[in-house]
Amino acid sequence: MNRLYHYPLSPFCRKVRLSLAEKKIEVELVEERYWEKDPDFLRRNPAGKVPVLKMGNRTMADSTAICEYLEDAHPTPALLPATPEGRYEMRRLVAWFDDKFNAEVTTKLMGERVFRKVMGTGYPDSTNVKAGAKAIKYHIDYMTWLLDQRRWLAGDQMSLADFAAAAHLSCLDYISDVDWNRSEVVKDWYAKIKSRPAFRSILADQVPGFPQPAHYADLDF
Amino acid sequence: MNRLYHYPLSPFCRKVRLSLAEKKIEVELVEERYWEKDPDFLRRNPAGKVPVLKMGNRTMADSTAICEYLEDAHPTPALLPATPEGRYEMRRLVAWFDDKFNAEVTTKLMGERVFRKVMGTGYPDSTNVKAGAKAIKYHIDYMTWLLDQRRWLAGDQMSLADFAAAAHLSCLDYISDVDWNRSEVVKDWYAKIKSRPAFRSILADQVPGFPQPAHYADLDF
Ligand SMILES: N[C@@H](CCC(=O)N[C@@H](CS)C(=O)NCC(=O)O)C(=O)O
Ligand SMILES: N[C@@H](CCC(=O)N[C@@H](CS)C(=O)NCC(=O)O)C(=O)O
């Protein structure tokens, strides 16, 4: 059986979960408290990060390397655009969310509000929380600008860029940090992704100490 | 003419410069002091980061998205391995250097010793410098372990993984922060990359206020 070592509120893990589910590759989800640095876990991934995917006798780390591998080895349905230019734009946007959005928003909001409590590293730093709450507005406006020109974030087809973005936003939505009223096109886009069967497992996530808000799993949010 | 907006001691820019040079794609290098947030630059890349590549009428950002695009659109010589498994390992290692090595070593050493001075943000934080100096040892040992099994970092062919690693190490070597005596295989590997024609422009870099040390451009270091 394939196994994904993950943490429910990790956007990098969610991106991989969405790819696997779209490709109908079944995996057993194993929750990994990666900050506890279990030696077995470090043997699986010396980088000490989730996600880690065990498929057959291969163990793979890094969400982008894993998603590209899944495209290479299990190309249907395709989550990469068909042209080099389309693939470029998709990869740029995956990096936008996993690098810039993550640093400016996810680590500032989730990192402070959830991970400090879960890992026991003190109280949220309100300067960070404020900076994250401010930055997410700019990012939603940037998504609005993209989605005013395109059906999906990287073009006219759904791609890994949409999964990267939805992975971050769904984590933040779990702690009610996304203002869906800010942009109708972003809300419509999220509603389309959220209603995909591949999203079901993400909507079922539960984190002890952080009860799921009612709108989180509601398709009509 | 193609243009690369870059900064000499940026590892992300160096990775792209190496790919372009191996593929014999000529570019004019334009130095971009990205922290000054010039409006023209932000128009080119709303993420506000270097590298940015202008090729024909396309403007592209994010070093990994650019390198993948170059592989897609200019496949010869190939810097991606031939199998999905080989490509996975290469992408994992590119992320290892651009994500983990960058956070644990490059930002701690270069960020403190060079960028604080260049950007005028105060004195180096010695805790960070110490942490970076400690972490680089672990990373060189990890590279040694890989290179004991393989000719190049990701396998038996030179790939983007080697360029990502050499990009970070060459920046650190410019400030004499790499102990080449720690590992003979790593030194041999670096000597091979350093002697490639594609590396010449990197060895010619000069940063005002930081004179190039003698060993930096010496092929017999
Ligand atoms: N580049 C990695 C980043 C993964 C990542 O940062 N995961 C976080 C959890 S959301 C983690 O494991 N952090 C532990 C660490 O950085 O030591 C990927 O895309 O998989
Ligand atoms: N994911 C980007 C990262 C590039 C990056 O972080 N570049 C640095 C210079 S070495 C930068 O421009 N930083 C400015 C910022 O983060 O605002 C890439 O691979 O191109």
Tab-separated table of C-alpha atoms and ligand atoms in Angstrom:
chain	number	residue	atom	x	y	z
A	1	MET	CA	0.000	0.000	0.000
A	2	ASN	CA	1.221	3.520	-0.789
A	3	ARG	CA	1.718	5.752	2.222
A	4	LEU	CA	1.829	9.485	2.621
A	5	TYR	CA	3.471	10.786	5.777
A	6	HIS	CA	1.782	14.119	6.252
A	7	TYR	CA	0.373	16.660	8.642
A	8	PRO	CA	-3.259	17.752	8.138
A	9	LEU	CA	-2.631	21.501	8.080
A	10	SER	CA	0.487	21.357	5.880
A	11	PRO	CA	-0.166	23.044	2.515
A	12	PHE	CA	2.712	21.111	0.913
A	13	CYS	CA	1.076	17.834	1.946
A	14	ARG	CA	-2.323	18.996	0.756
A	15	LYS	CA	-0.953	19.783	-2.701
A	16	VAL	CA	0.335	16.205	-2.967
A	17	ARG	CA	-2.918	14.770	-1.579
A	18	LEU	CA	-4.866	16.636	-4.268
A	19	SER	CA	-2.586	15.357	-7.054
A	20	LEU	CA	-2.797	11.792	-5.823
A	21	ALA	CA	-6.572	11.947	-5.490
A	22	GLU	CA	-7.075	13.485	-8.959
A	23	LYS	CA	-4.961	10.675	-10.379
A	24	LYS	CA	-6.894	8.132	-8.329
A	25	ILE	CA	-3.742	6.818	-6.674
A	26	GLU	CA	-4.748	5.420	-3.312
A	27	VAL	CA	-2.608	6.150	-0.291
A	28	GLU	CA	-2.808	5.501	3.373
A	29	LEU	CA	-2.368	8.783	5.254
A	30	VAL	CA	0.009	8.579	8.201
A	31	GLU	CA	0.113	11.622	10.430
A	32	GLU	CA	3.674	12.705	11.130
A	33	ARG	CA	4.479	15.158	13.903
A	34	TYR	CA	7.596	16.151	12.001
A	35	TRP	CA	8.824	18.615	14.629
A	36	GLU	CA	9.353	15.674	17.013
A	37	LYS	CA	12.107	14.481	14.663
A	38	ASP	CA	11.432	10.794	15.018
A	39	PRO	CA	14.554	8.876	13.843
A	40	ASP	CA	12.498	6.629	11.528
A	41	PHE	CA	11.058	9.707	9.913
A	42	LEU	CA	14.479	11.318	9.470
A	43	ARG	CA	15.683	8.111	7.853
A	44	ARG	CA	12.826	8.369	5.354
A	45	ASN	CA	13.579	12.027	4.628
A	46	PRO	CA	16.864	13.492	5.844
A	47	ALA	CA	15.397	16.948	5.161
A	48	GLY	CA	13.026	16.286	8.094
A	49	LYS	CA	10.000	17.709	6.294
A	50	VAL	CA	6.579	16.481	5.308
A	51	PRO	CA	5.257	15.339	2.856
A	52	VAL	CA	7.031	12.035	2.325
A	53	LEU	CA	5.466	9.555	-0.099
A	54	LYS	CA	6.190	5.847	-0.021
A	55	MET	CA	5.153	4.220	-3.311
A	56	GLY	CA	6.166	0.627	-3.885
A	57	ASN	CA	9.801	0.515	-2.836
A	58	ARG	CA	10.452	4.227	-3.483
A	59	THR	CA	10.393	6.865	-0.774
A	60	MET	CA	10.070	10.430	-2.043
A	61	ALA	CA	10.230	13.859	-0.469
A	62	ASP	CA	9.565	17.447	-1.463
A	63	SER	CA	6.062	18.247	-2.638
A	64	THR	CA	7.076	19.749	-5.971
A	65	ALA	CA	9.485	16.946	-6.848
A	66	ILE	CA	6.728	14.454	-5.908
A	67	CYS	CA	4.045	16.213	-7.973
A	68	GLU	CA	6.349	16.410	-11.003
A	69	TYR	CA	7.140	12.723	-10.577
A	70	LEU	CA	3.443	11.877	-10.484
A	71	GLU	CA	2.992	13.821	-13.743
A	72	ASP	CA	5.908	11.961	-15.298
A	73	ALA	CA	4.954	8.490	-14.146
A	74	HIS	CA	1.140	8.796	-14.027
A	75	PRO	CA	0.338	11.409	-16.663
A	76	THR	CA	-3.455	10.957	-16.739
A	77	PRO	CA	-5.313	13.136	-15.924
A	78	ALA	CA	-2.721	15.799	-16.764
A	79	LEU	CA	-2.174	18.482	-14.163
A	80	LEU	CA	0.534	20.152	-16.257
A	81	PRO	CA	-0.433	22.394	-19.182
A	82	ALA	CA	0.355	21.123	-22.675
A	83	THR	CA	2.874	23.768	-23.828
A	84	PRO	CA	6.289	24.838	-22.459
A	85	GLU	CA	4.888	28.356	-21.934
A	86	GLY	CA	1.874	26.989	-20.075
A	87	ARG	CA	4.068	24.777	-17.923
A	88	TYR	CA	6.322	27.740	-17.167
A	89	GLU	CA	3.385	29.816	-15.984
A	90	MET	CA	2.118	26.962	-13.843
A	91	ARG	CA	5.524	26.410	-12.239
A	92	ARG	CA	5.954	30.112	-11.608
A	93	LEU	CA	2.630	30.135	-9.770
A	94	VAL	CA	3.341	26.989	-7.771
A	95	ALA	CA	6.535	28.733	-6.595
A	96	TRP	CA	4.547	31.928	-5.974
A	97	PHE	CA	2.347	30.113	-3.479
A	98	ASP	CA	4.877	27.731	-1.982
A	99	ASP	CA	7.590	30.381	-1.648
A	100	LYS	CA	6.107	33.895	-1.493
A	101	PHE	CA	2.570	33.244	-0.215
A	102	ASN	CA	3.933	30.727	2.264
A	103	ALA	CA	6.499	33.168	3.668
A	104	GLU	CA	4.216	36.210	3.683
A	105	VAL	CA	0.931	34.629	4.718
A	106	THR	CA	0.875	30.948	5.704
A	107	THR	CA	3.791	30.953	8.132
A	108	LYS	CA	2.605	34.264	9.574
A	109	LEU	CA	-0.974	33.152	10.254
A	110	MET	CA	-0.911	29.335	10.549
A	111	GLY	CA	2.597	29.350	11.957
A	112	GLU	CA	1.626	31.702	14.755
A	113	ARG	CA	-1.957	30.697	15.433
A	114	VAL	CA	-1.723	26.920	15.087
A	115	PHE	CA	1.834	25.642	15.096
A	116	ARG	CA	2.967	27.530	18.167
A	117	LYS	CA	0.231	25.846	20.137
A	118	VAL	CA	0.662	22.411	18.565
A	119	MET	CA	4.460	22.459	18.957
A	120	GLY	CA	4.383	24.236	22.311
A	121	THR	CA	6.581	27.162	21.298
A	122	GLY	CA	4.707	29.971	23.037
A	123	TYR	CA	2.075	32.542	22.196
A	124	PRO	CA	1.348	33.950	18.727
A	125	ASP	CA	3.446	36.973	17.801
A	126	SER	CA	0.862	39.617	16.996
A	127	THR	CA	3.184	41.534	14.667
A	128	ASN	CA	3.425	38.464	12.477
A	129	VAL	CA	-0.314	37.812	12.612
A	130	LYS	CA	-1.005	41.405	11.580
A	131	ALA	CA	1.501	41.226	8.730
A	132	GLY	CA	-0.059	37.967	7.496
A	133	ALA	CA	-3.588	39.373	7.689
A	134	LYS	CA	-2.468	42.344	5.630
A	135	ALA	CA	-0.524	40.310	3.057
A	136	ILE	CA	-3.341	37.865	2.339
A	137	LYS	CA	-5.420	40.757	0.970
A	138	TYR	CA	-2.760	41.590	-1.580
A	139	HIS	CA	-2.523	37.937	-2.576
A	140	ILE	CA	-6.280	37.579	-3.004
A	141	ASP	CA	-6.214	40.683	-5.192
A	142	TYR	CA	-3.431	39.168	-7.283
A	143	MET	CA	-5.482	35.975	-7.720
A	144	THR	CA	-8.475	38.106	-8.692
A	145	TRP	CA	-6.396	39.798	-11.362
A	146	LEU	CA	-5.299	36.409	-12.736
A	147	LEU	CA	-8.785	34.900	-12.602
A	148	ASP	CA	-10.281	37.890	-14.369
A	149	GLN	CA	-8.254	36.799	-17.400
A	150	ARG	CA	-8.296	33.003	-17.077
A	151	ARG	CA	-10.593	30.184	-16.008
A	152	TRP	CA	-7.946	28.673	-13.761
A	153	LEU	CA	-4.894	30.262	-12.190
A	154	ALA	CA	-2.316	29.235	-14.791
A	155	GLY	CA	-4.594	29.228	-17.832
A	156	ASP	CA	-7.729	27.600	-19.144
A	157	GLN	CA	-7.108	24.243	-17.522
A	158	MET	CA	-6.926	23.228	-13.927
A	159	SER	CA	-3.306	22.550	-12.942
A	160	LEU	CA	-0.933	22.117	-10.040
A	161	ALA	CA	-0.988	25.913	-9.637
A	162	ASP	CA	-4.616	25.686	-8.537
A	163	PHE	CA	-3.756	22.888	-6.126
A	164	ALA	CA	-0.859	24.827	-4.629
A	165	ALA	CA	-3.092	27.861	-4.085
A	166	ALA	CA	-6.028	25.821	-2.781
A	167	ALA	CA	-3.692	23.946	-0.456
A	168	HIS	CA	-2.580	27.156	1.256
A	169	LEU	CA	-6.004	28.780	1.272
A	170	SER	CA	-7.762	25.686	2.620
A	171	CYS	CA	-5.335	25.532	5.566
A	172	LEU	CA	-6.013	29.182	6.326
A	173	ASP	CA	-9.743	28.639	5.878
A	174	TYR	CA	-9.587	25.982	8.593
A	175	ILE	CA	-8.694	28.773	11.010
A	176	SER	CA	-11.182	31.192	9.370
A	177	ASP	CA	-8.428	33.468	8.080
A	178	VAL	CA	-9.744	33.839	4.528
A	179	ASP	CA	-12.198	36.631	3.782
A	180	TRP	CA	-14.181	35.086	0.921
A	181	ASN	CA	-16.162	38.293	0.533
A	182	ARG	CA	-13.115	40.112	-0.753
A	183	SER	CA	-13.341	38.627	-4.247
A	184	GLU	CA	-16.179	36.926	-6.044
A	185	VAL	CA	-13.954	35.310	-8.680
A	186	VAL	CA	-11.643	33.851	-6.041
A	187	LYS	CA	-14.629	32.524	-4.130
A	188	ASP	CA	-16.079	30.977	-7.308
A	189	TRP	CA	-12.725	29.431	-8.142
A	190	TYR	CA	-12.434	27.956	-4.639
A	191	ALA	CA	-15.996	26.643	-4.799
A	192	LYS	CA	-15.124	24.766	-8.013
A	193	ILE	CA	-12.052	23.145	-6.475
A	194	LYS	CA	-13.716	22.480	-3.163
A	195	SER	CA	-16.498	20.488	-4.801
A	196	ARG	CA	-14.124	18.064	-6.513
A	197	PRO	CA	-14.097	14.526	-5.105
A	198	ALA	CA	-10.302	14.918	-4.684
A	199	PHE	CA	-10.946	17.582	-2.048
A	200	ARG	CA	-13.063	15.390	0.226
A	201	SER	CA	-10.279	14.062	2.373
A	202	ILE	CA	-9.045	17.614	3.000
A	203	LEU	CA	-12.490	18.726	4.080
A	204	ALA	CA	-12.582	15.845	6.547
A	205	ASP	CA	-9.350	16.872	8.319
A	206	GLN	CA	-9.596	17.500	12.042
A	207	VAL	CA	-6.892	18.959	14.250
A	208	PRO	CA	-7.272	18.408	18.019
A	209	GLY	CA	-7.565	21.740	19.819
A	210	PHE	CA	-8.782	23.465	16.655
A	211	PRO	CA	-12.395	22.497	15.958
A	212	GLN	CA	-13.401	22.723	12.307
A	213	PRO	CA	-15.489	25.853	11.687
A	214	ALA	CA	-18.892	25.219	10.085
A	215	HIS	CA	-18.142	26.929	6.756
A	216	TYR	CA	-14.916	24.963	6.229
A	217	ALA	CA	-16.451	21.801	4.764
A	218	ASP	CA	-19.600	23.520	3.484
A	219	LEU	CA	-19.650	23.561	-0.329
A	220	ASP	CA	-22.048	26.484	-0.137
A	221	PHE	CA	-19.859	28.678	2.084
B	1	MET	CA	18.827	40.468	-27.032
B	2	ASN	CA	17.925	38.263	-24.069
B	3	ARG	CA	18.379	39.857	-20.677
B	4	LEU	CA	18.824	38.436	-17.225
B	5	TYR	CA	18.064	40.765	-14.337
B	6	HIS	CA	20.208	39.355	-11.589
B	7	TYR	CA	22.417	40.035	-8.603
B	8	PRO	CA	25.957	38.603	-8.653
B	9	LEU	CA	25.809	36.835	-5.285
B	10	SER	CA	22.327	35.391	-5.742
B	11	PRO	CA	22.439	31.582	-5.929
B	12	PHE	CA	19.077	31.484	-7.713
B	13	CYS	CA	20.470	33.743	-10.436
B	14	ARG	CA	23.656	31.708	-10.697
B	15	LYS	CA	21.677	28.515	-11.259
B	16	VAL	CA	19.922	30.164	-14.214
B	17	ARG	CA	23.180	31.647	-15.539
B	18	LEU	CA	24.729	28.165	-15.540
B	19	SER	CA	21.772	26.647	-17.405
B	20	LEU	CA	21.784	29.406	-20.004
B	21	ALA	CA	25.520	29.129	-20.519
B	22	GLU	CA	25.477	25.324	-20.852
B	23	LYS	CA	22.773	25.696	-23.483
B	24	LYS	CA	24.763	28.463	-25.177
B	25	ILE	CA	21.894	30.931	-24.903
B	26	GLU	CA	23.413	34.388	-24.825
B	27	VAL	CA	22.069	36.939	-22.369
B	28	GLU	CA	22.979	40.407	-21.340
B	29	LEU	CA	23.360	40.528	-17.554
B	30	VAL	CA	21.654	43.483	-15.902
B	31	GLU	CA	22.425	43.958	-12.234
B	32	GLU	CA	19.251	44.509	-10.225
B	33	ARG	CA	19.387	45.835	-6.675
B	34	TYR	CA	16.079	44.108	-6.021
B	35	TRP	CA	15.755	45.383	-2.437
B	36	GLU	CA	15.386	48.930	-3.799
B	37	LYS	CA	12.058	47.813	-5.313
B	38	ASP	CA	12.333	49.828	-8.494
B	39	PRO	CA	8.815	50.114	-10.011
B	40	ASP	CA	10.028	48.926	-13.443
B	41	PHE	CA	11.466	45.847	-11.813
B	42	LEU	CA	8.256	45.143	-9.888
B	43	ARG	CA	6.339	45.421	-13.144
B	44	ARG	CA	8.608	42.758	-14.633
B	45	ASN	CA	8.191	40.482	-11.622
B	46	PRO	CA	5.449	41.254	-9.107
B	47	ALA	CA	7.170	38.815	-6.724
B	48	GLY	CA	10.008	41.371	-6.503
B	49	LYS	CA	12.722	38.720	-6.696
B	50	VAL	CA	15.669	38.006	-8.934
B	51	PRO	CA	16.290	36.267	-11.313
B	52	VAL	CA	14.037	37.621	-14.041
B	53	LEU	CA	14.716	36.518	-17.611
B	54	LYS	CA	13.549	38.454	-20.644
B	55	MET	CA	13.653	36.244	-23.744
B	56	GLY	CA	12.105	37.598	-26.908
B	57	ASN	CA	8.794	39.037	-25.762
B	58	ARG	CA	8.494	36.782	-22.695
B	59	THR	CA	9.472	37.852	-19.197
B	60	MET	CA	9.951	35.016	-16.754
B	61	ALA	CA	10.565	34.739	-13.021
B	62	ASP	CA	11.457	32.049	-10.492
B	63	SER	CA	14.693	30.205	-11.070
B	64	THR	CA	13.194	26.719	-11.045
B	65	ALA	CA	10.324	27.630	-13.374
B	66	ILE	CA	12.877	29.274	-15.698
B	67	CYS	CA	15.252	26.288	-15.676
B	68	GLU	CA	12.401	23.870	-16.356
B	69	TYR	CA	11.253	26.106	-19.202
B	70	LEU	CA	14.747	26.111	-20.681
B	71	GLU	CA	14.740	22.292	-20.551
B	72	ASP	CA	11.352	22.216	-22.249
B	73	ALA	CA	12.084	24.761	-24.957
B	74	HIS	CA	15.854	24.224	-25.449
B	75	PRO	CA	16.393	20.568	-24.531
B	76	THR	CA	19.999	20.237	-25.761
B	77	PRO	CA	22.239	19.672	-23.900
B	78	ALA	CA	19.882	17.999	-21.424
B	79	LEU	CA	20.252	19.032	-17.805
B	80	LEU	CA	17.398	16.760	-16.730
B	81	PRO	CA	17.988	13.025	-16.292
B	82	ALA	CA	16.326	10.707	-18.783
B	83	THR	CA	13.985	8.751	-16.481
B	84	PRO	CA	11.112	9.873	-14.208
B	85	GLU	CA	13.023	8.461	-11.227
B	86	GLY	CA	16.165	10.354	-12.222
B	87	ARG	CA	14.207	13.555	-12.694
B	88	TYR	CA	12.561	13.078	-9.307
B	89	GLU	CA	15.936	12.726	-7.590
B	90	MET	CA	17.248	15.797	-9.388
B	91	ARG	CA	14.218	17.898	-8.423
B	92	ARG	CA	14.422	16.709	-4.823
B	93	LEU	CA	18.027	17.865	-4.694
B	94	VAL	CA	17.364	21.215	-6.367
B	95	ALA	CA	14.754	21.797	-3.651
B	96	TRP	CA	17.214	20.535	-1.033
B	97	PHE	CA	19.651	23.302	-1.950
B	98	ASP	CA	17.199	26.077	-2.812
B	99	ASP	CA	14.983	25.445	0.209
B	100	LYS	CA	16.912	23.695	3.007
B	101	PHE	CA	20.526	24.665	2.273
B	102	ASN	CA	19.406	28.202	1.490
B	103	ALA	CA	17.540	28.571	4.794
B	104	GLU	CA	20.139	26.821	6.936
B	105	VAL	CA	23.348	28.067	5.330
B	106	THR	CA	23.136	30.694	2.568
B	107	THR	CA	20.835	33.163	4.287
B	108	LYS	CA	22.699	32.671	7.557
B	109	LEU	CA	26.170	33.339	6.128
B	110	MET	CA	25.694	35.443	2.963
B	111	GLY	CA	22.605	37.106	4.346
B	112	GLU	CA	24.442	38.276	7.455
B	113	ARG	CA	27.916	38.900	6.119
B	114	VAL	CA	27.142	40.434	2.728
B	115	PHE	CA	23.529	41.518	2.378
B	116	ARG	CA	23.316	43.431	5.640
B	117	LYS	CA	26.183	45.598	4.482
B	118	VAL	CA	24.995	45.939	0.883
B	119	MET	CA	21.412	46.736	1.923
B	120	GLY	CA	22.429	48.797	4.929
B	121	THR	CA	20.476	46.780	7.494
B	122	GLY	CA	23.006	46.711	10.316
B	123	TYR	CA	25.701	44.393	11.609
B	124	PRO	CA	25.845	40.627	11.114
B	125	ASP	CA	23.989	38.633	13.752
B	126	SER	CA	26.667	36.328	15.153
B	127	THR	CA	24.158	33.681	16.261
B	128	ASN	CA	23.061	33.281	12.654
B	129	VAL	CA	26.621	33.234	11.373
B	130	LYS	CA	27.529	30.519	13.882
B	131	ALA	CA	24.477	28.460	12.971
B	132	GLY	CA	25.317	28.746	9.262
B	133	ALA	CA	28.948	27.794	9.816
B	134	LYS	CA	27.800	24.724	11.710
B	135	ALA	CA	25.112	23.709	9.207
B	136	ILE	CA	27.384	23.901	6.170
B	137	LYS	CA	29.463	21.049	7.621
B	138	TYR	CA	26.448	18.787	7.768
B	139	HIS	CA	25.537	19.718	4.190
B	140	ILE	CA	29.042	19.022	2.886
B	141	ASP	CA	28.904	15.654	4.615
B	142	TYR	CA	25.571	14.922	2.962
B	143	MET	CA	27.057	15.812	-0.439
B	144	THR	CA	30.019	13.555	0.330
B	145	TRP	CA	27.653	10.702	1.046
B	146	LEU	CA	25.861	11.274	-2.275
B	147	LEU	CA	29.075	11.668	-4.269
B	148	ASP	CA	30.531	8.497	-2.785
B	149	GLN	CA	27.779	6.660	-4.665
B	150	ARG	CA	27.415	8.743	-7.814
B	151	ARG	CA	29.521	10.741	-10.260
B	152	TRP	CA	27.232	13.762	-10.005
B	153	LEU	CA	24.814	14.747	-7.265
B	154	ALA	CA	21.648	13.320	-8.779
B	155	GLY	CA	23.185	10.393	-10.657
B	156	ASP	CA	25.739	9.625	-13.309
B	157	GLN	CA	25.064	12.734	-15.376
B	158	MET	CA	25.520	16.363	-14.593
B	159	SER	CA	22.130	17.996	-13.962
B	160	LEU	CA	20.397	21.021	-12.516
B	161	ALA	CA	21.023	19.541	-9.065
B	162	ASP	CA	24.751	20.140	-9.556
B	163	PHE	CA	24.065	23.687	-10.715
B	164	ALA	CA	21.829	24.437	-7.738
B	165	ALA	CA	24.492	23.161	-5.339
B	166	ALA	CA	27.357	24.903	-7.154
B	167	ALA	CA	25.354	28.122	-7.245
B	168	HIS	CA	25.048	28.194	-3.451
B	169	LEU	CA	28.581	27.003	-2.764
B	170	SER	CA	30.171	29.432	-5.212
B	171	CYS	CA	28.429	32.369	-3.516
B	172	LEU	CA	29.715	31.182	-0.148
B	173	ASP	CA	33.157	30.582	-1.617
B	174	TYR	CA	33.250	34.234	-2.666
B	175	ILE	CA	33.248	35.107	1.032
B	176	SER	CA	35.610	32.215	1.852
B	177	ASP	CA	32.964	30.355	3.825
B	178	VAL	CA	33.535	26.919	2.289
B	179	ASP	CA	36.100	24.615	3.862
B	180	TRP	CA	37.217	22.637	0.811
B	181	ASN	CA	39.455	20.485	3.000
B	182	ARG	CA	36.456	18.893	4.642
B	183	SER	CA	35.755	16.540	1.746
B	184	GLU	CA	37.903	15.433	-1.138
B	185	VAL	CA	34.978	14.206	-3.249
B	186	VAL	CA	33.133	17.484	-2.837
B	187	LYS	CA	36.248	19.410	-3.767
B	188	ASP	CA	36.780	17.209	-6.850
B	189	TRP	CA	33.153	17.657	-7.853
B	190	TYR	CA	33.436	21.434	-7.502
B	191	ALA	CA	36.692	21.485	-9.480
B	192	LYS	CA	34.914	19.702	-12.347
B	193	ILE	CA	32.051	22.201	-12.413
B	194	LYS	CA	34.302	25.189	-11.874
B	195	SER	CA	36.397	24.379	-14.927
B	196	ARG	CA	33.414	24.345	-17.287
B	197	PRO	CA	33.229	27.268	-19.718
B	198	ALA	CA	29.707	27.929	-18.383
B	199	PHE	CA	31.237	28.853	-15.029
B	200	ARG	CA	33.484	31.616	-16.342
B	201	SER	CA	31.071	34.482	-15.946
B	202	ILE	CA	30.472	33.469	-12.328
B	203	LEU	CA	34.177	33.432	-11.610
B	204	ALA	CA	34.426	36.951	-13.026
B	205	ASP	CA	31.804	38.408	-10.646
B	206	GLN	CA	32.921	41.305	-8.482
B	207	VAL	CA	30.952	42.867	-5.654
B	208	PRO	CA	32.049	46.348	-4.516
B	209	GLY	CA	33.166	46.280	-0.893
B	210	PHE	CA	33.861	42.552	-1.069
B	211	PRO	CA	37.089	41.942	-2.988
B	212	GLN	CA	37.307	38.553	-4.642
B	213	PRO	CA	39.596	36.235	-2.650
B	214	ALA	CA	42.473	34.712	-4.659
B	215	HIS	CA	41.256	31.097	-4.492
B	216	TYR	CA	37.771	32.001	-5.746
B	217	ALA	CA	38.535	32.043	-9.478
B	218	ASP	CA	41.533	29.711	-9.245
B	219	LEU	CA	40.800	26.375	-10.937
B	220	ASP	CA	43.530	24.825	-8.833
B	221	PHE	CA	42.178	25.981	-5.451
C	1	LIG	N1	9.991	22.245	-0.085
C	1	LIG	C1	9.254	21.366	0.804
C	1	LIG	C2	8.733	22.131	1.991
C	1	LIG	C3	7.915	21.286	2.931
C	1	LIG	C4	7.764	21.947	4.295
C	1	LIG	O1	8.356	22.987	4.568
C	1	LIG	N2	6.989	21.286	5.144
C	1	LIG	C5	6.856	21.775	6.505
C	1	LIG	C6	5.483	21.452	7.049
C	1	LIG	S1	4.245	22.442	6.262
C	1	LIG	C7	7.881	21.061	7.339
C	1	LIG	O2	7.957	19.845	7.333
C	1	LIG	N3	8.735	21.810	8.043
C	1	LIG	C8	9.763	21.259	8.890
C	1	LIG	C9	11.084	21.916	8.661
C	1	LIG	O3	11.184	22.831	7.819
C	1	LIG	O4	12.042	21.500	9.350
C	1	LIG	C10	8.096	20.731	0.053
C	1	LIG	O5	7.616	21.357	-0.899
C	1	LIG	O6	7.725	19.595	0.382
C	2	LIG	N1	11.960	31.020	-5.635
C	2	LIG	C1	12.753	32.128	-6.161
C	2	LIG	C2	13.599	32.716	-5.058
C	2	LIG	C3	14.491	33.832	-5.552
C	2	LIG	C4	14.996	34.685	-4.410
C	2	LIG	O1	14.623	34.490	-3.242
C	2	LIG	N2	15.861	35.643	-4.752
C	2	LIG	C5	16.347	36.576	-3.761
C	2	LIG	C6	17.759	37.024	-4.089
C	2	LIG	S1	18.922	35.709	-3.824
C	2	LIG	C7	15.423	37.768	-3.785
C	2	LIG	O2	15.212	38.355	-4.834
C	2	LIG	N3	14.842	38.134	-2.621
C	2	LIG	C8	13.963	39.250	-2.512
C	2	LIG	C9	12.710	38.934	-1.760
C	2	LIG	O3	12.564	37.766	-1.311
C	2	LIG	O4	11.877	39.823	-1.609
C	2	LIG	C10	13.624	31.623	-7.289
C	2	LIG	O5	13.982	30.445	-7.269
C	2	LIG	O6	13.915	32.405	-8.211
